[in-house]
Short mmCIF file of C-alpha atoms in Angstrom, two decimals:
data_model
loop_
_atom_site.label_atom_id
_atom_site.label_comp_id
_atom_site.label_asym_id
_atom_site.label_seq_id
_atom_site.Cartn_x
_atom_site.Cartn_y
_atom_site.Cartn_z
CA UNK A 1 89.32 -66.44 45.40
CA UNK A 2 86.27 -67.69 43.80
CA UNK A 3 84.92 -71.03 44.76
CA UNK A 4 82.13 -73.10 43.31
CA UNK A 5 80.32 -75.50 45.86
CA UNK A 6 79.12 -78.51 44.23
CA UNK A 7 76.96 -81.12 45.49
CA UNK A 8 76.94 -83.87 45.52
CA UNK A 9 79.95 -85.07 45.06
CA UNK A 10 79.11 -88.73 43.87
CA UNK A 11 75.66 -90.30 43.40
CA UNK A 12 74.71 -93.91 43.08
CA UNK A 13 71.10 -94.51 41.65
CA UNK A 14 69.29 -97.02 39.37
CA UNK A 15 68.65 -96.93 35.78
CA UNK A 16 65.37 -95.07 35.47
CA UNK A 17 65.66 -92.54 38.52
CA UNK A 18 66.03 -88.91 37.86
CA UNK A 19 69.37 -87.47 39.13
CA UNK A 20 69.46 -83.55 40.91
CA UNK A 21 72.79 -81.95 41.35
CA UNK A 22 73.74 -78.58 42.21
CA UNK A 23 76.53 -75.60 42.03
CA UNK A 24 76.28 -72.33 44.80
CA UNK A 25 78.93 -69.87 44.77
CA UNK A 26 79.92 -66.63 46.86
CA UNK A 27 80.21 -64.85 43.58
CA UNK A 28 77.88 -63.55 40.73
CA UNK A 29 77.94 -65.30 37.55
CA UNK A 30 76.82 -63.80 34.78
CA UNK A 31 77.36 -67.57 32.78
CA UNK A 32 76.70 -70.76 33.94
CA UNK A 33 77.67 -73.73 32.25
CA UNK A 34 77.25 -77.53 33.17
CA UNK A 35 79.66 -79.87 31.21
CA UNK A 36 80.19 -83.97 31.67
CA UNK A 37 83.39 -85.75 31.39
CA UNK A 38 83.53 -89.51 30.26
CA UNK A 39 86.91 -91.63 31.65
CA UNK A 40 89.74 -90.63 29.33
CA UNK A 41 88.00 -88.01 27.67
CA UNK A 42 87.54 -83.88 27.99
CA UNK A 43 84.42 -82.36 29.35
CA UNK A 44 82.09 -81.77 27.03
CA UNK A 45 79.35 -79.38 27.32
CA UNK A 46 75.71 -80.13 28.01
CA UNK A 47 73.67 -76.55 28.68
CA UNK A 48 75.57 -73.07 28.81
CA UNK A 49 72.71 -70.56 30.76
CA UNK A 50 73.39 -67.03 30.15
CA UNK A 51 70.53 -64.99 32.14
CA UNK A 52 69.76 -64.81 35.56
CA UNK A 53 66.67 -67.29 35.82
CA UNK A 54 67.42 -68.80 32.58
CA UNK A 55 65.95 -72.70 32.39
CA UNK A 56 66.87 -74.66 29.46
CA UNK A 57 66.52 -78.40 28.26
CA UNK A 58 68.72 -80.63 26.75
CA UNK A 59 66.87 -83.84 26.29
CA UNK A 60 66.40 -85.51 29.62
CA UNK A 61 68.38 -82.61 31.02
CA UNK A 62 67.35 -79.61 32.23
CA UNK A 63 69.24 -77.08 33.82
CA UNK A 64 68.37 -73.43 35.44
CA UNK A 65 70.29 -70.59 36.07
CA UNK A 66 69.66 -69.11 39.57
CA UNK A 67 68.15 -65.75 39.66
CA UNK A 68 70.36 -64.12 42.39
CA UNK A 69 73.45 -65.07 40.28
CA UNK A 70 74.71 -67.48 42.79
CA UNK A 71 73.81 -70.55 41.91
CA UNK A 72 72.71 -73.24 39.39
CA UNK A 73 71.15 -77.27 38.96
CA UNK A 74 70.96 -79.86 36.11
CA UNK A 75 68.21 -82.36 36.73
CA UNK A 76 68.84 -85.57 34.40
CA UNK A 77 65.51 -87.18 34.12
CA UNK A 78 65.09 -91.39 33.62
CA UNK A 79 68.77 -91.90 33.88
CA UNK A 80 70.64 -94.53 32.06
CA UNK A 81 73.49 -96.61 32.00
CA UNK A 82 75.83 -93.88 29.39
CA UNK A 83 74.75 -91.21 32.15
CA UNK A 84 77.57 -92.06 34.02
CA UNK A 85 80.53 -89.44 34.42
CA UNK A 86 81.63 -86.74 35.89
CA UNK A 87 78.97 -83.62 35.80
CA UNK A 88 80.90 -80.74 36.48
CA UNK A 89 79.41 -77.07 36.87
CA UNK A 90 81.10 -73.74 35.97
CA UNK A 91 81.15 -70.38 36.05
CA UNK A 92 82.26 -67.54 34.41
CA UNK A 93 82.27 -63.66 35.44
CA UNK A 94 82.10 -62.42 31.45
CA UNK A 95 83.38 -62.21 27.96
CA UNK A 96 87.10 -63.73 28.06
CA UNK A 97 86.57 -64.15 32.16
CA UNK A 98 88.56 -67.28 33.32
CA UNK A 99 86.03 -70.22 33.55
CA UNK A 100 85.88 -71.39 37.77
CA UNK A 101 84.84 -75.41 38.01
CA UNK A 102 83.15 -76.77 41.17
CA UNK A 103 84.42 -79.74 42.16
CA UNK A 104 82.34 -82.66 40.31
CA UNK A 105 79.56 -84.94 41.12
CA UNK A 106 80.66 -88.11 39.98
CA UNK A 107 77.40 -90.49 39.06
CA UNK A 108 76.95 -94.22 38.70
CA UNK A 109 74.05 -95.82 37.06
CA UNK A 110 73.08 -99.22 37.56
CA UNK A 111 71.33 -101.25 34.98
CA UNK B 1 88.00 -83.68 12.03
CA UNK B 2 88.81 -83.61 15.67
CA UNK B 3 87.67 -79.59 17.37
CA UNK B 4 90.73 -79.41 19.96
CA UNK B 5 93.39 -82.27 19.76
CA UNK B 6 96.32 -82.34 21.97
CA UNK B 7 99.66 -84.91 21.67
CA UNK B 8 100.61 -86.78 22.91
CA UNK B 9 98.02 -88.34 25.00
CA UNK B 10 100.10 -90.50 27.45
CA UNK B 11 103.64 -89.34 28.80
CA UNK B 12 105.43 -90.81 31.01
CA UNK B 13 108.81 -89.48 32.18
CA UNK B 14 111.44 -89.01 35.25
CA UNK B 15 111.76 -85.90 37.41
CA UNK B 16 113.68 -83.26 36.01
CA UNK B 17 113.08 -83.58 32.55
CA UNK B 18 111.81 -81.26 29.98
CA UNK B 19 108.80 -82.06 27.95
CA UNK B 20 105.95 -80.49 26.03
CA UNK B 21 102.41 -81.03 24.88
CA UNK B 22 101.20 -79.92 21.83
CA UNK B 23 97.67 -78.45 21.07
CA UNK B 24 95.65 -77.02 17.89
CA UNK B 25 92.29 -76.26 17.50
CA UNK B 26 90.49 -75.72 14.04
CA UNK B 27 87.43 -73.71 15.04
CA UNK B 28 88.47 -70.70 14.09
CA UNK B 29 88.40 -69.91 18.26
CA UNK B 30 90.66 -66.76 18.99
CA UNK B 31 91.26 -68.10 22.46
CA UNK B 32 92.91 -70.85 23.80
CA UNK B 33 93.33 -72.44 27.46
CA UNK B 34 95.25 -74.74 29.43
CA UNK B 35 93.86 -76.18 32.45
CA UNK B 36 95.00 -78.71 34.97
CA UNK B 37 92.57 -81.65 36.45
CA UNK B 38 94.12 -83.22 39.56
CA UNK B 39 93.55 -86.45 40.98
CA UNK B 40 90.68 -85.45 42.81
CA UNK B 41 89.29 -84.52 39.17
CA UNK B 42 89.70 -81.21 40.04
CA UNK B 43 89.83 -78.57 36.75
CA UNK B 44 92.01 -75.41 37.22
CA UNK B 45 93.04 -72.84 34.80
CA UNK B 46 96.72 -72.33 34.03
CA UNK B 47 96.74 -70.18 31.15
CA UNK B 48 94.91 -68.04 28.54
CA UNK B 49 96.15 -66.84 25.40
CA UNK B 50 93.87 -64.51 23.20
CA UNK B 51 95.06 -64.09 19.93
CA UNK B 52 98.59 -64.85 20.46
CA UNK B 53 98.53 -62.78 23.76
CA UNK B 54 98.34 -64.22 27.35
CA UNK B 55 95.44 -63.07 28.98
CA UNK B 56 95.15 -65.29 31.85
CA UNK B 57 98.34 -66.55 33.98
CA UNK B 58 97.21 -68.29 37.30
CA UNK B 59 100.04 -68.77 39.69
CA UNK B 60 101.49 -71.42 37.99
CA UNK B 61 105.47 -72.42 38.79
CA UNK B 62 107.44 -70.50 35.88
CA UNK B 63 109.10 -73.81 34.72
CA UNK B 64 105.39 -74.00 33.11
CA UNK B 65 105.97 -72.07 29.74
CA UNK B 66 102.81 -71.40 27.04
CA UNK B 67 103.99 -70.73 23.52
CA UNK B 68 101.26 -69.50 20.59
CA UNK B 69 103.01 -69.55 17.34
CA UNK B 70 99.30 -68.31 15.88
CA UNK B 71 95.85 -68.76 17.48
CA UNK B 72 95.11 -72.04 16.30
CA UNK B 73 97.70 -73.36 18.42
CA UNK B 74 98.86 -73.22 21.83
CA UNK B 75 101.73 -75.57 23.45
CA UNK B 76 102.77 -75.87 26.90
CA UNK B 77 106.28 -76.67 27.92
CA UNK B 78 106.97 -78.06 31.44
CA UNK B 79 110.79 -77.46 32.51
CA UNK B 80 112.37 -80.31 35.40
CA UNK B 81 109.30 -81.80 35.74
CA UNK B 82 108.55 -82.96 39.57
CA UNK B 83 106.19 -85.61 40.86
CA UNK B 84 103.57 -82.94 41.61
CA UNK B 85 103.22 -82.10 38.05
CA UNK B 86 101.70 -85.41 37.68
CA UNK B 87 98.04 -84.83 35.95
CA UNK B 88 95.99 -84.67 33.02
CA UNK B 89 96.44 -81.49 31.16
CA UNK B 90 93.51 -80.63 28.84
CA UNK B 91 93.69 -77.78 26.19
CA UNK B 92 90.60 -75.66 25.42
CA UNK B 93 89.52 -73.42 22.64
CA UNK B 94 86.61 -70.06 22.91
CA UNK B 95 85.37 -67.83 20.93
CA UNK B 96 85.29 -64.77 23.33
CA UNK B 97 84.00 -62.46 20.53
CA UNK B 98 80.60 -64.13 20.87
CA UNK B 99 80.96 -65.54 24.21
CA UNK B 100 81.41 -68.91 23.58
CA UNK B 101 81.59 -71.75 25.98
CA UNK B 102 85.00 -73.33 25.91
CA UNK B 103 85.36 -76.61 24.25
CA UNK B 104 87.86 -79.21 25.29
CA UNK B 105 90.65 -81.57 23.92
CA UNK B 106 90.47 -85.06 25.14
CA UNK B 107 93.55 -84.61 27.46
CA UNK B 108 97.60 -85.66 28.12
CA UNK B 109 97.64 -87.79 31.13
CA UNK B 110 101.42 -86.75 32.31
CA UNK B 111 103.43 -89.32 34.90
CA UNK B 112 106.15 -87.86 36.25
CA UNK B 113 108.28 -90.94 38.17
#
């Protein structure tokens, strides 16, 4: 079935740093979306790219959607401490398509 | 004024009994989701119902049963649960008409003992 590789899966930096984390797949895509979850919460969604070289911002975010289809990244520039979560990457194949989650990059922040 | 809530948030119960989770969503979404996130934090889709209709049924064990009484809500009943069922269930909402991403409910942490 379809898989979604993300990496990495957890990240330890300092306050300030920017963070790079990235999703390649097997499949085409023809939606990419990059959501965070906080501890006892749902994901929520940070960027949704729809179009195959797509980059879009989101504050200190930034994500871009690969142009063979494959793949995507979120950058988070000058983390800080409420950047920590769970980042999780997904795709989805079109309208009413089920959505396919990589696996997480869990990131920690320290003041 | 909560998008996508889902109750109860904890439940804790023994093997083989029957339980549900209740959802509702009032975005006006015409689709609604249940997905399961493991221990590893893992999300996978269980269902999909699109107006009332399932769409989307992964291989999930039939003792997992979706019910939509109308599109704003979608409950999921879980008969004999077993200690593998233990998770947290979250409930999702999307506008497929226009493509929308899917947003989530906060979650039901279910421990089966």
């Amino acid at each position: 079935g379809q898989q979604l590789n993300q990496s990495p899966q957890s990240m330890f930096i300092q306050e300030g740093e920017d963070v790079s984390m990235n999703c390649t797949s097997s499949s085409i895509f023809n939606t990419w979306l990059w959501y965070k979850q906080d501890p006892g919460e749902g994901p929520v969604l940070l960027i949704a790219l729809y179009k195959a070289g797509e980059l879009t911002s989101n504050g200190r975010l930034t994500a871009q959607f690969g142009i063979t289809r494959k793949d995507s990244f979120l950058n988070i520039s000058a983390s800080i401490p409420s950047d920590v979560g769970i980042y999780f990457c997904a795709g989805q194949l079109g309208q009413g398509g089920k959505l396919i989650f990589g696996q997480g990059t869990e990131l920690s922040v320290k003041p | 004024d909560t998008a996508v809530s889902q109750t109860p948030k904890y439940l804790v119960t023994q093997m083989g009994n029957d339980k549900s989770i209740k959802c509702e969503q009032n975005l006006g979404h015409d689709t609604m989701y249940w997905y399961k996130q493991d221990s590893k934090k893992f999300l996978k889709i269980m269902f999909s119902y699109n107006n009332k209709e399932l769409i989307i049924n992964e291989t999930v064990p039939n003792r997992f049963s979706p019910k939509s009484p109308d599109k704003a809500h979608l409950n999921l009943h879980i008969n004999s649960l077993e200690l593998g069922d233990s998770a947290v269930y979250f409930c999702a909402s999307s506008q497929v008409a226009y493509n929308s991403p899917l947003h989530f409910g906060n979650g039901t942490r279910l421990t089966v003992t």
